[in-house]
Amino acid sequence: MSLDPSVQRAYINDPKVSYLRVSGACRVTRPTVVAVVTDRDSESSAKRWTRRKEARPQELVAAALNLFVARGYAATRLEDVASAAGVSKGTVYLYFANKEELFKAVVQENLLPALAEGEAFIDTFEGTTEALLHEILMGWWELIGESPASGLTKLLMAESGNFPDLAQYYHEEVIARCDRLFARILERGMARGELRNVDIDLTTLTMAAPMIFLMLWKHSFGPCSHRQLDPRAFISHVVSLLLHGVLRNPAVGATVPPLPALTDQPWRNPATRGNPDEGATS
C-alpha cells in the first residue's frame, strides 16, 4: 500500500512549505513529516544569521579584551578568543589577520572613542580650567577606568619590551593623544589667565601619572589591599593638589620658587646604603 498521491500533493504543493520529507512506506497510513521549514522560518533564521555575522567582530573584540586583561598578550591565543566568543578559530581569521591586528581593534574599540569624546568636550566647554580638568579626568574614569579596558595599561607596561611594535602603536594612538588633550587644557588655562606659565610636557606627565596609578592599582594591589581607594575622591584630590598645591595661602600671581638643593643624605649614597650608620655625623 503506497502513500496516497493526493496527500503528497497537498503537502508538497503547499506554498508555505519550502522543504518537506515524507515517508511513503506501504505500512504507513499517513505521511511522517521529518522536517518542515516554512518560508517565514527561513527568513527569521536568515535574519538571525545576518545579525550574528554583523555582530561577530564586536563579539571577538570583547572576548579578546577580557582575555588580554586576564592573561596578558603573550599568553592569549586566538583559539582561546574564538572559544570565548563561541566560534571556530578559522572564523577569527575572517576578520583579523593575526593577534596583533585583533589587539589593535581592541584599542580602537575601547579607548579611542573615549578620547574623541574628551576632545569634543574641550571644544565646547565654557567653564573654568579647574572645572574642565575635573570633568575630563572624571569622564575618563567613567568611560575607561571603570571598564575592563583599564587593564590594557598594565598589560602594555608589562609586555611592551617583548612587543615593541604594539608599544609603539599604543604610544602613538593613545598616550600621545592623551598628552595632546592635557596640553590643550593647560594652554587654554594659560591663555585665559587662569594658570601661570608652566612646562607643558612636564605638567602633562604630572596630570597623567595619577590616572596611570589608578589603573595599575585597580588591576594589581587594589583587590588585595586593606585600603579602600575611592577613585572619584582620588581624582578630585588630584585636581585640587595639582592646581592649588599644598602651600598655605600662596600669594596670587606669585612665582613658585625653585626647590631647595638636596642635602647629602646617606640613604641616597650607594656606597653607604648597606650600612645606615656610615656617613652619619656625630
Short mmCIF file of C-alpha atoms in Angstrom, two decimals:
data_model
loop_
_atom_site.label_atom_id
_atom_site.label_comp_id
_atom_site.label_asym_id
_atom_site.label_seq_id
_atom_site.Cartn_x
_atom_site.Cartn_y
_atom_site.Cartn_z
CA MET A 1 0.00 0.00 0.00
CA SER A 2 1.61 3.24 -1.13
CA LEU A 3 1.12 6.81 0.01
CA ASP A 4 -1.97 8.46 -1.46
CA PRO A 5 -0.74 10.82 -4.23
CA SER A 6 -3.34 13.38 -3.21
CA VAL A 7 -1.78 13.55 0.26
CA GLN A 8 1.65 14.03 -1.29
CA ARG A 9 0.37 16.87 -3.47
CA ALA A 10 -1.35 18.50 -0.50
CA TYR A 11 1.98 18.73 1.36
CA ILE A 12 4.39 19.36 -1.46
CA ASN A 13 2.25 21.98 -3.22
CA ASP A 14 1.63 23.94 -0.02
CA PRO A 15 3.29 27.34 -0.74
CA LYS A 16 4.28 27.69 2.94
CA VAL A 17 6.41 24.58 2.79
CA SER A 18 9.91 25.04 1.38
CA TYR A 19 11.38 21.74 2.49
CA LEU A 20 9.48 18.50 3.19
CA ARG A 21 10.44 14.91 3.53
CA VAL A 22 7.71 12.28 3.91
CA SER A 23 7.77 8.55 4.33
CA GLY A 24 5.72 6.57 1.84
CA ALA A 25 6.35 3.04 3.07
CA CYS A 26 3.42 0.71 2.47
CA ARG A 27 2.88 0.12 6.19
CA VAL A 28 2.47 3.81 6.90
CA THR A 29 -1.10 5.01 6.69
CA ARG A 30 -0.18 8.71 6.70
CA PRO A 31 2.97 10.68 5.85
CA THR A 32 5.60 11.11 8.53
CA VAL A 33 6.97 14.66 8.47
CA VAL A 34 10.66 14.60 9.37
CA ALA A 35 11.44 18.30 8.90
CA VAL A 36 9.27 21.18 7.90
CA VAL A 37 10.69 24.67 7.46
CA THR A 38 8.35 27.41 6.34
CA ASP A 39 9.38 30.44 4.35
CA ARG A 40 8.78 32.55 7.45
CA ASP A 41 11.11 30.33 9.47
CA SER A 42 13.76 30.60 6.75
CA GLU A 43 13.54 34.40 6.72
CA SER A 44 13.75 34.57 10.51
CA SER A 45 16.76 32.25 10.57
CA ALA A 46 18.46 34.27 7.85
CA LYS A 47 17.91 37.49 9.80
CA ARG A 48 19.36 35.94 12.96
CA TRP A 49 22.36 34.70 10.99
CA THR A 50 22.91 38.11 9.43
CA ARG A 51 22.67 39.85 12.80
CA ARG A 52 25.11 37.39 14.34
CA LYS A 53 27.52 37.76 11.42
CA GLU A 54 27.44 41.56 11.70
CA ALA A 55 27.96 41.43 15.46
CA ARG A 56 30.74 38.84 15.33
CA PRO A 57 33.72 41.27 15.12
CA GLN A 58 32.44 43.04 18.24
CA GLU A 59 31.99 39.70 19.99
CA LEU A 60 35.56 38.72 19.14
CA VAL A 61 36.91 42.08 20.30
CA ALA A 62 35.01 41.83 23.60
CA ALA A 63 36.29 38.31 24.21
CA ALA A 64 39.84 39.35 23.32
CA LEU A 65 39.74 42.31 25.71
CA ASN A 66 38.76 40.12 28.64
CA LEU A 67 41.42 37.54 27.84
CA PHE A 68 44.18 40.09 27.22
CA VAL A 69 43.49 41.74 30.57
CA ALA A 70 43.21 38.45 32.46
CA ARG A 71 46.12 36.55 30.85
CA GLY A 72 48.29 39.11 29.12
CA TYR A 73 49.07 39.47 25.45
CA ALA A 74 51.64 36.69 25.08
CA ALA A 75 49.54 34.09 26.88
CA THR A 76 46.35 34.78 24.93
CA ARG A 77 45.85 32.52 21.91
CA LEU A 78 43.48 33.15 19.05
CA GLU A 79 41.84 29.78 19.64
CA ASP A 80 41.06 30.91 23.19
CA VAL A 81 39.45 34.06 21.84
CA ALA A 82 37.43 32.02 19.37
CA SER A 83 36.28 29.65 22.09
CA ALA A 84 35.26 32.53 24.37
CA ALA A 85 33.29 34.08 21.51
CA GLY A 86 31.65 30.77 20.64
CA VAL A 87 33.14 30.44 17.15
CA SER A 88 35.82 28.39 15.43
CA LYS A 89 39.41 29.59 15.23
CA GLY A 90 39.05 29.94 11.48
CA THR A 91 36.28 32.48 12.00
CA VAL A 92 38.72 34.82 13.75
CA TYR A 93 40.85 34.97 10.60
CA LEU A 94 37.86 36.10 8.58
CA TYR A 95 38.01 39.40 10.45
CA PHE A 96 41.57 39.74 11.80
CA ALA A 97 44.80 38.76 10.08
CA ASN A 98 46.61 37.97 13.33
CA LYS A 99 46.66 38.61 17.07
CA GLU A 100 48.33 41.98 16.67
CA GLU A 101 45.51 43.22 14.45
CA LEU A 102 42.99 41.93 16.97
CA PHE A 103 44.76 43.80 19.77
CA LYS A 104 44.70 47.00 17.73
CA ALA A 105 40.97 46.51 17.22
CA VAL A 106 40.57 46.16 21.00
CA VAL A 107 42.32 49.52 21.48
CA GLN A 108 40.32 51.19 18.70
CA GLU A 109 37.02 49.89 20.03
CA ASN A 110 37.55 50.54 23.74
CA LEU A 111 39.89 53.54 24.10
CA LEU A 112 39.79 55.78 21.05
CA PRO A 113 36.06 56.66 21.24
CA ALA A 114 36.53 57.92 24.80
CA LEU A 115 39.44 60.10 23.71
CA ALA A 116 37.34 61.51 20.87
CA GLU A 117 34.60 62.38 23.36
CA GLY A 118 37.10 64.18 25.57
CA GLU A 119 38.45 66.19 22.65
CA ALA A 120 34.96 67.20 21.57
CA PHE A 121 34.09 68.16 25.14
CA ILE A 122 37.03 70.56 25.34
CA ASP A 123 35.92 72.23 22.10
CA THR A 124 32.56 73.26 23.57
CA PHE A 125 33.29 73.68 27.29
CA GLU A 126 32.94 77.25 28.56
CA GLY A 127 33.68 76.88 32.28
CA THR A 128 36.87 77.34 34.26
CA THR A 129 40.02 75.38 33.65
CA GLU A 130 39.69 73.74 37.05
CA ALA A 131 36.18 72.56 36.20
CA LEU A 132 37.32 71.39 32.76
CA LEU A 133 40.17 69.33 34.15
CA HIS A 134 37.87 67.81 36.75
CA GLU A 135 35.29 66.92 34.08
CA ILE A 136 37.88 65.38 31.76
CA LEU A 137 39.54 63.21 34.41
CA MET A 138 36.22 62.10 35.90
CA GLY A 139 34.82 61.35 32.45
CA TRP A 140 37.92 59.36 31.63
CA TRP A 141 37.41 57.23 34.73
CA GLU A 142 33.75 56.59 33.94
CA LEU A 143 34.41 55.68 30.30
CA ILE A 144 37.69 53.79 30.65
CA GLY A 145 38.74 53.40 34.27
CA GLU A 146 35.61 51.53 35.31
CA SER A 147 35.74 49.24 32.26
CA PRO A 148 37.96 46.20 31.63
CA ALA A 149 39.91 48.36 29.17
CA SER A 150 41.67 49.99 32.13
CA GLY A 151 43.74 46.80 32.34
CA LEU A 152 45.41 47.48 29.00
CA THR A 153 47.81 49.94 30.59
CA LYS A 154 49.16 47.29 32.94
CA LEU A 155 49.45 44.85 30.03
CA LEU A 156 51.46 47.29 27.89
CA MET A 157 53.75 48.32 30.73
CA ALA A 158 54.48 44.67 31.50
CA GLU A 159 54.91 43.36 27.94
CA SER A 160 55.95 46.31 25.78
CA GLY A 161 59.60 45.24 25.90
CA ASN A 162 58.68 41.96 24.21
CA PHE A 163 56.28 43.54 21.72
CA PRO A 164 57.79 46.91 20.70
CA ASP A 165 55.51 47.29 17.69
CA LEU A 166 52.45 47.10 19.91
CA ALA A 167 54.02 49.53 22.36
CA GLN A 168 54.73 51.97 19.53
CA TYR A 169 51.17 51.68 18.26
CA TYR A 170 49.73 52.26 21.73
CA HIS A 171 52.00 55.22 22.32
CA GLU A 172 51.01 56.90 19.06
CA GLU A 173 47.28 56.17 19.25
CA VAL A 174 46.63 56.55 22.99
CA ILE A 175 49.46 58.06 25.04
CA ALA A 176 50.44 60.83 22.61
CA ARG A 177 46.80 61.68 22.06
CA CYS A 178 46.22 61.91 25.82
CA ASP A 179 49.24 64.19 26.10
CA ARG A 180 47.83 66.49 23.43
CA LEU A 181 44.48 66.56 25.19
CA PHE A 182 46.07 67.57 28.51
CA ALA A 183 48.24 70.13 26.71
CA ARG A 184 45.14 71.76 25.27
CA ILE A 185 43.69 72.15 28.75
CA LEU A 186 46.88 73.75 30.02
CA GLU A 187 47.22 76.07 27.02
CA ARG A 188 43.59 77.10 27.39
CA GLY A 189 44.10 77.87 31.07
CA MET A 190 47.22 79.94 30.43
CA ALA A 191 45.56 81.84 27.58
CA ARG A 192 42.65 82.71 29.87
CA GLY A 193 44.98 83.86 32.61
CA GLU A 194 43.83 81.13 34.99
CA LEU A 195 47.14 79.28 35.07
CA ARG A 196 50.67 80.54 35.31
CA ASN A 197 53.05 79.60 32.53
CA VAL A 198 54.25 76.07 33.14
CA ASP A 199 56.30 73.47 31.32
CA ILE A 200 53.65 71.78 29.18
CA ASP A 201 55.47 68.47 28.75
CA LEU A 202 56.28 68.02 32.43
CA THR A 203 52.81 69.08 33.55
CA THR A 204 51.03 66.69 31.19
CA LEU A 205 53.09 63.86 32.66
CA THR A 206 52.16 65.07 36.13
CA MET A 207 48.48 65.02 35.16
CA ALA A 208 48.67 61.56 33.61
CA ALA A 209 50.67 59.87 36.36
CA PRO A 210 47.85 59.68 38.96
CA MET A 211 45.48 58.20 36.37
CA ILE A 212 48.04 55.56 35.44
CA PHE A 213 48.41 54.78 39.13
CA LEU A 214 44.64 54.28 39.45
CA MET A 215 44.62 51.77 36.59
CA LEU A 216 47.60 49.85 37.91
CA TRP A 217 46.17 49.82 41.42
CA LYS A 218 42.84 48.50 40.21
CA HIS A 219 44.45 45.60 38.36
CA SER A 220 47.15 44.71 40.88
CA PHE A 221 47.18 45.65 44.56
CA GLY A 222 43.65 47.03 44.78
CA PRO A 223 41.76 43.73 45.13
CA CYS A 224 44.01 42.52 47.96
CA SER A 225 44.70 45.79 49.79
CA HIS A 226 43.08 46.78 53.07
CA ARG A 227 42.98 50.37 51.79
CA GLN A 228 39.72 51.18 50.06
CA LEU A 229 40.55 53.71 47.37
CA ASP A 230 37.65 55.79 46.08
CA PRO A 231 38.66 56.71 42.50
CA ARG A 232 36.38 59.73 42.31
CA ALA A 233 37.60 61.17 45.59
CA PHE A 234 41.17 60.49 44.46
CA ILE A 235 40.64 62.30 41.16
CA SER A 236 39.08 65.31 42.88
CA HIS A 237 42.04 65.44 45.25
CA VAL A 238 44.49 65.22 42.35
CA VAL A 239 42.87 68.18 40.61
CA SER A 240 42.92 70.26 43.79
CA LEU A 241 46.50 69.31 44.56
CA LEU A 242 47.68 69.96 41.02
CA LEU A 243 46.07 73.38 40.69
CA HIS A 244 46.41 74.70 44.23
CA GLY A 245 49.37 72.83 45.68
CA VAL A 246 49.89 72.39 49.39
CA LEU A 247 51.48 75.71 50.30
CA ARG A 248 49.38 77.71 52.72
CA ASN A 249 47.79 80.80 51.12
CA PRO A 250 50.30 81.43 48.30
CA ALA A 251 50.24 84.98 47.03
CA VAL A 252 48.07 85.50 43.96
CA GLY A 253 50.25 85.52 40.86
CA ALA A 254 53.38 84.70 42.83
CA THR A 255 56.16 82.86 41.07
CA VAL A 256 56.84 79.49 42.62
CA PRO A 257 60.47 79.46 43.81
CA PRO A 258 62.77 76.58 42.84
CA LEU A 259 63.03 73.68 45.24
CA PRO A 260 65.95 73.79 47.68
CA ALA A 261 69.01 71.74 46.82
CA LEU A 262 69.01 68.20 48.11
CA THR A 263 71.15 67.52 51.13
CA ASP A 264 73.77 64.80 51.14
CA GLN A 265 71.79 62.11 52.92
CA PRO A 266 73.45 58.70 53.47
CA TRP A 267 70.41 56.79 52.27
CA ARG A 268 70.92 58.23 48.77
CA ASN A 269 74.60 57.26 48.67
CA PRO A 270 75.06 53.79 47.14
CA ALA A 271 78.35 53.40 48.98
CA THR A 272 76.72 53.72 52.41
CA ARG A 273 73.24 52.40 51.66
CA GLY A 274 74.03 48.99 53.11
CA ASN A 275 75.10 50.45 56.46
CA PRO A 276 72.80 53.22 57.76
CA ASP A 277 75.36 54.14 60.44
CA GLU A 278 78.02 55.07 57.92
CA GLY A 279 78.05 58.66 56.86
CA ALA A 280 76.19 59.83 59.97
CA THR A 281 77.59 62.88 61.66
CA SER A 282 78.20 62.92 65.37
#
